[in-house]
Coordinates of C-alpha atoms in Angstrom, one line a residue:
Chain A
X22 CA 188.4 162.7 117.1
X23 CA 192.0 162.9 117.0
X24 CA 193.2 163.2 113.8
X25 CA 196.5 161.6 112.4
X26 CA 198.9 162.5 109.6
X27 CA 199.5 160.6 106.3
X28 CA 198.6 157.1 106.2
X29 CA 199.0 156.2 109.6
X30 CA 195.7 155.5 111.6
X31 CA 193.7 157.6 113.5
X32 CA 193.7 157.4 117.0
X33 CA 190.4 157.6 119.2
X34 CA 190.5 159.8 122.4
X35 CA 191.3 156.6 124.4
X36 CA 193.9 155.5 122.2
X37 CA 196.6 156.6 124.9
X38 CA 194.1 154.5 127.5
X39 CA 194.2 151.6 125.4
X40 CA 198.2 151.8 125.0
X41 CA 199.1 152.5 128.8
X42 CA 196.4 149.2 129.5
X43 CA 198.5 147.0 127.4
X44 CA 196.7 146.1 124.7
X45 CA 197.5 145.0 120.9
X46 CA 196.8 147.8 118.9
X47 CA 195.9 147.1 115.2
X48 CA 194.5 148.9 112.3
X49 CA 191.0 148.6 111.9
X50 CA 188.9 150.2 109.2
X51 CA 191.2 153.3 109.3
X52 CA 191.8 153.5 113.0
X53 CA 193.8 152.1 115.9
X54 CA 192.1 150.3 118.0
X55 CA 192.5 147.1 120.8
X56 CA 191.7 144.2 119.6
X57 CA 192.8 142.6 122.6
X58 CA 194.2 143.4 126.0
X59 CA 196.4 141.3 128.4
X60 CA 194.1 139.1 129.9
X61 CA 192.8 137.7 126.4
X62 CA 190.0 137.0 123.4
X63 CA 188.7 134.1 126.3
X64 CA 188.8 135.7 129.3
X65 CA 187.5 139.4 127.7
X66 CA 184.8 137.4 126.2
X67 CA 183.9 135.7 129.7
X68 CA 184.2 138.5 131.7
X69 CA 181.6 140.6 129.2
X70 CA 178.7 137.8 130.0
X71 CA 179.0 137.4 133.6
X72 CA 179.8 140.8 134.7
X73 CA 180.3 143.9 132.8
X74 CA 183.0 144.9 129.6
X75 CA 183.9 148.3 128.4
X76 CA 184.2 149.0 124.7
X77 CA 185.7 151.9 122.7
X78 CA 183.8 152.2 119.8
X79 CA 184.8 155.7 119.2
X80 CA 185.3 154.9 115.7
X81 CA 181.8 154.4 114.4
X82 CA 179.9 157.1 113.1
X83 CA 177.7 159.7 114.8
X84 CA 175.8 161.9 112.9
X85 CA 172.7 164.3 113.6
X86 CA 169.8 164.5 110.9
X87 CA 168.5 167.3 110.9
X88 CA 165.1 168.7 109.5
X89 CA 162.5 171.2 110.3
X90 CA 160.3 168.7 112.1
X91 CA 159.9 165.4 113.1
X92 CA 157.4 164.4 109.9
X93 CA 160.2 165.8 107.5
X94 CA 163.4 164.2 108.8
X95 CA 161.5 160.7 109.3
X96 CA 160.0 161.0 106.2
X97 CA 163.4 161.5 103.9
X98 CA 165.2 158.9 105.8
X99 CA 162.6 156.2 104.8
X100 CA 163.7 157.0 101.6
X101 CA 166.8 155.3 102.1
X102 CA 165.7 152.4 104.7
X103 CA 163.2 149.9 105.0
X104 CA 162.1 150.8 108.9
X105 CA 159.5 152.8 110.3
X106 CA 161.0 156.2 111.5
X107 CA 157.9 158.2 111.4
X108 CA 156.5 155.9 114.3
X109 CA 159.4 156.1 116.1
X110 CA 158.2 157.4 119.2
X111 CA 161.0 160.4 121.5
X112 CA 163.5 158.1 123.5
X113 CA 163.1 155.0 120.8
X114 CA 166.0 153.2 119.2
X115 CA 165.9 151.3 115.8
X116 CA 168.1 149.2 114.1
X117 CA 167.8 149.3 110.1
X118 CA 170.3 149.3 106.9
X119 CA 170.7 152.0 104.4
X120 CA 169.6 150.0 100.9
X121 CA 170.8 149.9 97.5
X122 CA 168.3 150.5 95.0
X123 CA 168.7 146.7 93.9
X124 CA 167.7 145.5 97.9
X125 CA 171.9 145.0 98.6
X126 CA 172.8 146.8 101.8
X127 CA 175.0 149.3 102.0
X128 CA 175.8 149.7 105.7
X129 CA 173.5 149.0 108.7
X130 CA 172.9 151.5 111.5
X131 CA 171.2 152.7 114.2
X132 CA 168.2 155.5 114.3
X133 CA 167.4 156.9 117.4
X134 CA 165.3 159.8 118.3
X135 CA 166.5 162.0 121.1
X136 CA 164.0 163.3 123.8
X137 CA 166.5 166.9 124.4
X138 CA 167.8 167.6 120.4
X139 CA 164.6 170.1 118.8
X140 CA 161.8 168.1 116.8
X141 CA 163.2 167.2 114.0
X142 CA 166.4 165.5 115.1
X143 CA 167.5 162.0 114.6
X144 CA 170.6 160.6 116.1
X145 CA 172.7 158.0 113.6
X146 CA 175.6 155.2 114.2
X147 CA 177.1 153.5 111.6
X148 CA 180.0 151.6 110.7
X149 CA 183.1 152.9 111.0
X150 CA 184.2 151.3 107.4
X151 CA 181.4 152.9 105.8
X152 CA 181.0 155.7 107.8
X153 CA 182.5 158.1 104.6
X154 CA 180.2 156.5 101.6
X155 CA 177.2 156.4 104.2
X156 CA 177.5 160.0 104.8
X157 CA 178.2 160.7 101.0
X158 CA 175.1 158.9 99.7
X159 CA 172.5 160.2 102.5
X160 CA 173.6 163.8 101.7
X161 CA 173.2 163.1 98.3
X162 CA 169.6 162.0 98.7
X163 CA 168.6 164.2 101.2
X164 CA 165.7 167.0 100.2
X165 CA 166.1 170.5 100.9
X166 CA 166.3 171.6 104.1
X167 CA 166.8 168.4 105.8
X168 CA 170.7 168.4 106.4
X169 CA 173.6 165.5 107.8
X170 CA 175.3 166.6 111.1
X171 CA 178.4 164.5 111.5
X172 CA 179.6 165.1 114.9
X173 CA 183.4 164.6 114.7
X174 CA 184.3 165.4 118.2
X175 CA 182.6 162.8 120.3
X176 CA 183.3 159.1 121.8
X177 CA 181.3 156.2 121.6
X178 CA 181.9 154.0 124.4
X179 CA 179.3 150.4 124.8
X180 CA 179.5 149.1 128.6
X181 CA 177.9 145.1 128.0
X182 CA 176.8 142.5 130.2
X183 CA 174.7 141.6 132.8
X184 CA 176.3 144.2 135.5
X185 CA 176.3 147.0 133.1
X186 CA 173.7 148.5 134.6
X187 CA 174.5 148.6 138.2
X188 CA 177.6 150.0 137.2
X189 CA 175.7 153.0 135.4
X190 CA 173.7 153.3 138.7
X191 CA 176.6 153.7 140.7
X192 CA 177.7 156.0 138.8
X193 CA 174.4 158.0 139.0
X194 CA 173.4 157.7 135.7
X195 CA 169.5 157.2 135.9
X196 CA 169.3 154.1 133.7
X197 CA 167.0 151.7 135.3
X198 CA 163.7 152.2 134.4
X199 CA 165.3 152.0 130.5
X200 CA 164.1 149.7 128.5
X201 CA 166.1 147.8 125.3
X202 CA 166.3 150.1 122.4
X203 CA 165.6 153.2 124.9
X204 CA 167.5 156.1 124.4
X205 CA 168.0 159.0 127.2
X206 CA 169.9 162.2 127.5
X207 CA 171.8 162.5 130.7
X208 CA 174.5 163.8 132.7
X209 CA 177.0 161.4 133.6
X210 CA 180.3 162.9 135.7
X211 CA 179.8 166.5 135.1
X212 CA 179.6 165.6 131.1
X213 CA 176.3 165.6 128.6
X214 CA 175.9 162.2 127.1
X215 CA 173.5 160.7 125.3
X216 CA 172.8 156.7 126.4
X217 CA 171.2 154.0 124.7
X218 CA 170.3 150.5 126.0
X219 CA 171.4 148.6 123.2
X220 CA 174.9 147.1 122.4
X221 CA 176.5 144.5 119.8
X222 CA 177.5 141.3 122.6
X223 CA 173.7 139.8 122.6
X224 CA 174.0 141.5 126.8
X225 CA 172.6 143.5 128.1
X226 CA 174.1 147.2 128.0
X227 CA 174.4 151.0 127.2
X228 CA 176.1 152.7 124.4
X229 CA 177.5 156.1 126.0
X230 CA 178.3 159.0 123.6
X231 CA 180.2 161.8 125.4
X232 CA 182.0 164.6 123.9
X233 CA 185.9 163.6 123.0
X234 CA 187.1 165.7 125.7
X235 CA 185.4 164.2 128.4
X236 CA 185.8 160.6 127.3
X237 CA 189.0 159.5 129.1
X238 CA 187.1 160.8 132.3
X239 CA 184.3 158.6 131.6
X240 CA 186.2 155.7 130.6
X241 CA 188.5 155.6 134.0
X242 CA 185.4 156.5 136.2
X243 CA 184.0 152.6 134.3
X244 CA 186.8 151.0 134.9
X245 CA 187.4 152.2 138.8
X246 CA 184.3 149.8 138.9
X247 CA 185.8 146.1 140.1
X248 CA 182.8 145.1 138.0
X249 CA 184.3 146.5 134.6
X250 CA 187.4 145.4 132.1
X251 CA 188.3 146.2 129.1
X252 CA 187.2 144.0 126.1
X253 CA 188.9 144.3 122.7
X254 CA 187.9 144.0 119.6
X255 CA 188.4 140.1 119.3
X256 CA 185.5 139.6 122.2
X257 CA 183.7 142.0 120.4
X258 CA 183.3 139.8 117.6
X259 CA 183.2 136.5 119.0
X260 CA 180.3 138.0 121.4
X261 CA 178.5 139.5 118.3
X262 CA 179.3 136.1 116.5
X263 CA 177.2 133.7 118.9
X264 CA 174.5 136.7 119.7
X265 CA 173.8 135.9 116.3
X266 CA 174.2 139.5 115.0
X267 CA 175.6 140.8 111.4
X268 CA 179.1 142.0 110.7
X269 CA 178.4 144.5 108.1
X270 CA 181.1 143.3 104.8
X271 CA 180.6 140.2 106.4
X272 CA 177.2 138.7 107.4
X273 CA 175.4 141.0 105.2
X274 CA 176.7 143.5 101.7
X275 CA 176.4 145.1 98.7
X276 CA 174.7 141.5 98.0
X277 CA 172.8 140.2 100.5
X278 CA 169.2 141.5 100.8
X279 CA 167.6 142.5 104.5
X280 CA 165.7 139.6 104.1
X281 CA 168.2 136.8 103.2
X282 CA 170.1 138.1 106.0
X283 CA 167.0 137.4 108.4
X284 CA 166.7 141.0 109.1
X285 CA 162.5 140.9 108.3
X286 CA 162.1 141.7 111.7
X287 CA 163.8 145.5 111.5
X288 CA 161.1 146.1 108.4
X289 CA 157.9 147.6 110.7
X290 CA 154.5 146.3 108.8
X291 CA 153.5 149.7 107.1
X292 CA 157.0 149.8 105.1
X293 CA 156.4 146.5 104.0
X294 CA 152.9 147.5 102.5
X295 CA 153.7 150.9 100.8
X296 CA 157.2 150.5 100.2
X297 CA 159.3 153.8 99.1
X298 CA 162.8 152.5 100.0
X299 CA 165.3 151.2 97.9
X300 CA 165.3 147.9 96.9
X301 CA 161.5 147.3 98.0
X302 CA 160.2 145.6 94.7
X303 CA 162.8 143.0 95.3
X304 CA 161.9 143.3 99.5
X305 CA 158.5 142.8 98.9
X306 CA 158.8 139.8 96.7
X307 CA 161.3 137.8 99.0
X308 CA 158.8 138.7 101.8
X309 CA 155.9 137.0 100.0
X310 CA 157.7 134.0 98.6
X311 CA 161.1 133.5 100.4
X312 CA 164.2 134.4 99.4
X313 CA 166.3 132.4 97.3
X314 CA 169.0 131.6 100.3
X315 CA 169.1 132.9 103.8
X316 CA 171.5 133.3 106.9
X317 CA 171.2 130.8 109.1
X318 CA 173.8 129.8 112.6
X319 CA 175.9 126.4 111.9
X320 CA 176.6 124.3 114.9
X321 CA 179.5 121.7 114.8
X322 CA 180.7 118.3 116.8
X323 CA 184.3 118.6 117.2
X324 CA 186.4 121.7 118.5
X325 CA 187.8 122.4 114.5
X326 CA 185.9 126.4 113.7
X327 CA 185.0 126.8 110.0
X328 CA 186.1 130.2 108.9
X329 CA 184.7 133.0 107.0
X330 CA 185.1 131.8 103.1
X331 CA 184.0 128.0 103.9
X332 CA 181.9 126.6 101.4
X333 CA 179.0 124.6 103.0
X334 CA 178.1 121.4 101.0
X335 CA 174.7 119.3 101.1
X336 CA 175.2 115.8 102.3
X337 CA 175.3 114.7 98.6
X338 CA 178.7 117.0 98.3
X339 CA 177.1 119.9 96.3
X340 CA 178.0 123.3 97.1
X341 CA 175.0 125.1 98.7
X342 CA 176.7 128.1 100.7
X343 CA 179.4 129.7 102.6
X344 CA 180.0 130.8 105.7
X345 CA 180.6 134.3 106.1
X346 CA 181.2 134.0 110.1
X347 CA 182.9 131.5 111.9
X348 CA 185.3 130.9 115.0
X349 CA 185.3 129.0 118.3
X350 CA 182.4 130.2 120.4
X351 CA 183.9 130.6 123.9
X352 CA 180.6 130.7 126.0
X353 CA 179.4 127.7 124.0
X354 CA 182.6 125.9 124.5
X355 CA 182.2 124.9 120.6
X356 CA 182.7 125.9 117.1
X357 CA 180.1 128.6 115.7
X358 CA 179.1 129.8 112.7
X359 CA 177.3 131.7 110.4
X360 CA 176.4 131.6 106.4
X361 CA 173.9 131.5 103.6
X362 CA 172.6 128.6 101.8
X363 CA 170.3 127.2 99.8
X364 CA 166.3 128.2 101.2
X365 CA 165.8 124.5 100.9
X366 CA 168.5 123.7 103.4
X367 CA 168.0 126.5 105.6
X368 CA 165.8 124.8 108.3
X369 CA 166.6 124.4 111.8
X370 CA 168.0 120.9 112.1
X371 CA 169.5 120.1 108.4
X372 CA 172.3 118.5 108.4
X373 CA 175.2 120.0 105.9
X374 CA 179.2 119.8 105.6
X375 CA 181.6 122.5 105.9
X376 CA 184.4 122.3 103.9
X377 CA 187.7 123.3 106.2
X378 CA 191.1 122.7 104.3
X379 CA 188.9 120.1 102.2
X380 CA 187.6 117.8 104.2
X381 CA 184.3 118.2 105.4
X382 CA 183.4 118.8 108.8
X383 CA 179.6 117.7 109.7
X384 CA 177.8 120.8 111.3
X385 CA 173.8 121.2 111.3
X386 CA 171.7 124.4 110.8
X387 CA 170.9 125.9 114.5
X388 CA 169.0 128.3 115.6
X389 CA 170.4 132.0 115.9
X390 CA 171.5 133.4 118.7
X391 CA 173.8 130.6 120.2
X392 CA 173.7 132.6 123.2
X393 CA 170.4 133.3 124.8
X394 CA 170.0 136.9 124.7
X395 CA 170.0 139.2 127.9
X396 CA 167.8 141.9 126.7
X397 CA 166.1 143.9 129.3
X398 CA 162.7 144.1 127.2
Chain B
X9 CA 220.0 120.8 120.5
X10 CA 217.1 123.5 120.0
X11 CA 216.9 125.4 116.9
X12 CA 214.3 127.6 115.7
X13 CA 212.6 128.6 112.2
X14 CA 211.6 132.1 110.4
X15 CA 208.0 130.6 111.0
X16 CA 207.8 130.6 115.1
X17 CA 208.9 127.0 115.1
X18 CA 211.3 125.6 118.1
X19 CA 212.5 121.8 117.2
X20 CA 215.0 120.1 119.6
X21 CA 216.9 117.1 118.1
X22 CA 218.1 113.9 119.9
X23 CA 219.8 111.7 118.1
X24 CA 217.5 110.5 114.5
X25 CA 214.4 112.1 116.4
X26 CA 213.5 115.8 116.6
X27 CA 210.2 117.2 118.6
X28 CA 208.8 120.5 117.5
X29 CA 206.4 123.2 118.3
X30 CA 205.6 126.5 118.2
X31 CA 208.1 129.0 120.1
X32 CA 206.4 131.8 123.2
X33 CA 206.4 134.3 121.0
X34 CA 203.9 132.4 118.1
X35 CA 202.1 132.0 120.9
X36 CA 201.5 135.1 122.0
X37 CA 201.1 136.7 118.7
X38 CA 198.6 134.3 118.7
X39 CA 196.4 134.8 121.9
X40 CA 194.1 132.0 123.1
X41 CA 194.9 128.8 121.0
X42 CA 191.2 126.7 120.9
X43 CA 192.1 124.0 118.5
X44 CA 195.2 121.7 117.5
X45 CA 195.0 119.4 115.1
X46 CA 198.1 117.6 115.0
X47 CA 199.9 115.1 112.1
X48 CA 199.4 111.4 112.5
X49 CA 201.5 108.8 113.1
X50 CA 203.2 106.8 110.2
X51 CA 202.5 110.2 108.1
X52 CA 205.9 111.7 106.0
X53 CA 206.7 115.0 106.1
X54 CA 208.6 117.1 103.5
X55 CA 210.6 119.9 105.4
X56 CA 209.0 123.1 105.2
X57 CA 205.4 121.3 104.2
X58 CA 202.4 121.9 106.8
X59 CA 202.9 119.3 109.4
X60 CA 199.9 120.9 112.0
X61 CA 197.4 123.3 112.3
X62 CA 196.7 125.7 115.1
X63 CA 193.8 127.8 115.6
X64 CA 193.3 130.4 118.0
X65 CA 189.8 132.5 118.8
X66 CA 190.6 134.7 115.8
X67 CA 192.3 133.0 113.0
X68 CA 193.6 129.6 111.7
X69 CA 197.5 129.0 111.5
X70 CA 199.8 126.5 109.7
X71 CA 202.8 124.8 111.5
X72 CA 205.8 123.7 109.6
X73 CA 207.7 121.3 109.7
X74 CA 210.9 122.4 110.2
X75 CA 212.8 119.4 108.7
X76 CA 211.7 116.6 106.6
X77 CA 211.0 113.3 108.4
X78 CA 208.7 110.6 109.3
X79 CA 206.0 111.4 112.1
X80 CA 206.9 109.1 115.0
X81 CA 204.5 110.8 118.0
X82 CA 201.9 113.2 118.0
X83 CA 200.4 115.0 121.4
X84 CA 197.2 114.3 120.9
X85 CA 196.7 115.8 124.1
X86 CA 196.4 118.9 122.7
X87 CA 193.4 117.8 120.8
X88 CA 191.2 118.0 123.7
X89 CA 193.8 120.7 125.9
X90 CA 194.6 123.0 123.0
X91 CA 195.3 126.0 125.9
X92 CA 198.3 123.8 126.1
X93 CA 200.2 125.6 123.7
X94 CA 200.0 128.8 125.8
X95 CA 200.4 127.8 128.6
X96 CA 203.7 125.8 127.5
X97 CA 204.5 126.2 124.1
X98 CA 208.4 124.9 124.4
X99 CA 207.4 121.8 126.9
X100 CA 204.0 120.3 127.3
X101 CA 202.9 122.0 124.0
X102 CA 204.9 120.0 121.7
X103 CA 203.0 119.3 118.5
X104 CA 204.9 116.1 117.4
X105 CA 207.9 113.6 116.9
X106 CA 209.9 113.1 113.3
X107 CA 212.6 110.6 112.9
X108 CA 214.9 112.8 110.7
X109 CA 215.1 112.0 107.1
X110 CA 218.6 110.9 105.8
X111 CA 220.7 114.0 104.7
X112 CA 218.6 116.3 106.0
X113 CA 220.1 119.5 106.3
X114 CA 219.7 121.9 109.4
X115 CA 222.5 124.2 108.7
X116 CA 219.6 127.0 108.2
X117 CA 217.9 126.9 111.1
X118 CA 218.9 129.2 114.4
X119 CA 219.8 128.9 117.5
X120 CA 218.3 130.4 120.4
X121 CA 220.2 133.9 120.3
X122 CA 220.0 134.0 116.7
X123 CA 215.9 133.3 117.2
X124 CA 216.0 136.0 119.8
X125 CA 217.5 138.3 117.8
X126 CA 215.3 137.6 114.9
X127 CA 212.0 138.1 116.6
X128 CA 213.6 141.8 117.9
X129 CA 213.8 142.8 114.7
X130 CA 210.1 142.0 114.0

């Protein structure tokens, strides 16, 4: 990574790409980055689920755990998450969060484990926000001789959408015969990168990470493709918003449990039983008797979004949860939201106000994603 | 007579009746515009008060109004069009009508080339 000076931001390797494209740069968790090029939030958005978007995500984390074997390295990051590394089979990706001991969630990330790095290896992306405190508290919990690789000099860049993976193809990258939430090392123009079929749009797609050096190659070989533009971070989050998916700071925090935020399904059956993660006293008993809200999608009538902050009332006017998502949903041609309420109100159906500059907008709970998902499963 | 606001507001006055809107650069600053509510008819406005509200994909927005008056017309078009205000912000994508309060003082608003100038120095 390019590093800046002072307080001014730092700059991925495609920041000058970005600049000479046209886009609105802005300062995002310490960085500059697009949050939207010429063509716009709508048409970025668009163009990502009917034919393929490029992403520069350069900013999240990548780090290398690294331990004397397989057993070992799995074994102290379930220490810290509630998913099943030790299972996780060579080429596998898994999402999972990095837990406070009282069940809040400190960041979520990625766990993959690479079929070319030695046994022992796992492959981590997390946010850029928390990238600093992530790698601070897993260092700080890690046993001897398992050690955190940060790798400072590559680029992260997510290619989403139904025509993603032609474009890898025609580019030569052997990608078809991956499945969602495989992971493969390959060599894409001359460069070693390591590709994962998974993305943060609810499309299907590849994250790419390529060594800083090469990533401007990469990025303008993508976008020579008449099937590829770039999206911004605006689409990003709209995408993300109606494929249902978390914001970290957001959806989920320090004080939202894995399963209020609806995650159960990242927490593999033999964690749930032995436990040995943080927070799994409280895990355990939210799994056997509900929790006490939960995330759930809001869908509206008119055109008006409900914000991030909204408080969500019951039809009788009490206040039974916020919404910690929300903005017009450009695929859905409609408002879309997300938030936590009450368990009791939390069911597919039940009706609920918003409340937007105090008056109350109707909206109903709906079920998450708003966008069927184009997983290739 | 078109005059413009430190808020992105454009108002042209015609006698007791001034229409306003946002100007092209609010728009712009604030990419695709997906609602618009607008004030209603009959309603009184106190200059400077939040007359409408625009929205685009990312954020909400208040319009001001940029003198006091009595709402007269509304383009309630913009309702069901809101891309109307990008398209065009100083024409079509007029937000609504005030008959101008009595006394009402326009002596610090700007004109175009002192808008102009204004936004450069953003």
């Amino acid at each position: 990574m390019t590093t800046a000076t002072g307080d001014s931001p730092l700059h991925t390797p495609l920041h000058d790409a970005h600049v000479a494209l046209g886009a609105r740069m802005v300062s995002f968790a310490g960085w500059s980055m697009p949050v939207q090029y010429p063509a716009g939030i709508l048409a970025e958005h668009g163009w990502t689920r009917e034919h393929a978007g490029l992403f520069d995500v350069s900013h999240m984390g990548q780090a290398f755990l690294v331990g004397p074997d397989h057993a070992t390295t799995a074994a102290a990051l379930e220490t810290l998450i509630p998913a099943a590394i030790l299972e996780l089979a060579p080429g596998r990706q898994r999402y999972s969060q990095l837990l406070a001991e009282d069940g809040g969630i400190l960041d979520d990330l990625m766990v993959s484990r690479p079929t070319d790095a030695p046994d022992g290896w796992l492959f981590l992306v997390v946010n850029a926000a928390c990238k600093a405190a992530d790698y601070a508290h897993i260092a700080a919990h890690l046993p001897a001789g398992v050690g955190l690789r940060p790798l400072e000099d590559r680029a992260l860049l997510a290619l989403q959408g139904p025509e993603a993976e032609a474009v890898m193809v025609a580019l030569g990258a052997p990608v078809a015969a991956m499945k969602f939430m495989d992971c493969a090392p390959m060599t894409l123009l001359g460069s070693e990168v390591h590709v994962s079929r998974s993305g943060y749009t609810g499309e299907d797609g590849f994250e790419i990470s390529v060594p800083a050096m090469d990533a401007m190659r990469l990025w303008d070989a993508l976008l020579a493709d008449v099937r590829v533009k770039p999206i911004g971070l605006g689409a990003r989050d709209s995408l993300r918003l109606e494929g249902g998916l978390c914001l970290y700071g957001h959806d989920i925090d320090t004080t939202t449990s894995p399963i209020e935020g609806g995650l159960e399904w990242s927490i593999q059956k033999r964690r749930r039983i032995e436990g040995g993660f943080p927070g799994a006293d409280r895990v355990r008993a939210e799994l056997a008797a509900g929790p006490a809200r939960r995330r759930v999608g809001l869908a509206f009538d008119g055109r008006q979004p409900a914000r991030e902050g909204a408080e969500i009332a019951a039809k009788d006017g009490r206040i039974v949860g916020r919404v910690t998502s929300g903005g017009f949903g450009p695929t859905v041609q409609a408002p879309v939201a997300m938030g936590y309420v009450e368990a009791a109100f939390a069911a597919p159906g039940t009706e609920l106000d918003v409340l937007v500059r105090g008056r109350p907008l109707p909206a109903r709970v709906a079920n998450l994603p708003f966008v069927p998902a184009g997983f290739r499963r | 007579m078109k005059l413009f606001t430190k808020d992105h507001e454009w108002v042209v006055i015609e006698g007791d009746i001034a229409t306003f809107g946002i100007t092209d650069h609010a728009q712009s600053q604030l990419g695709d515009i997906v609602f618009v509510e607008v004030p209603e008819v009959g309603r009184k406005i106190d200059k400077g008060a939040e007359a409408a509200v625009v929205e685009s994909v990312k954020a909400a927005s208040e319009v001001y109004a940029p003198l006091a008056g009595e709402v007269v017309a509304a383009n309630t078009k913009l309702v069901d069009d809101p891309g109307m205000v990008n398209l065009e912000p100083e024409a079509g994508g007029w937000f609504a009508k005030l008959r101008i309060a009595a006394g009402t003082d326009t002596s610090d608003l700007m004109d175009e080339a002192a808008y102009e100038a204004f936004v450069q120095s953003l």
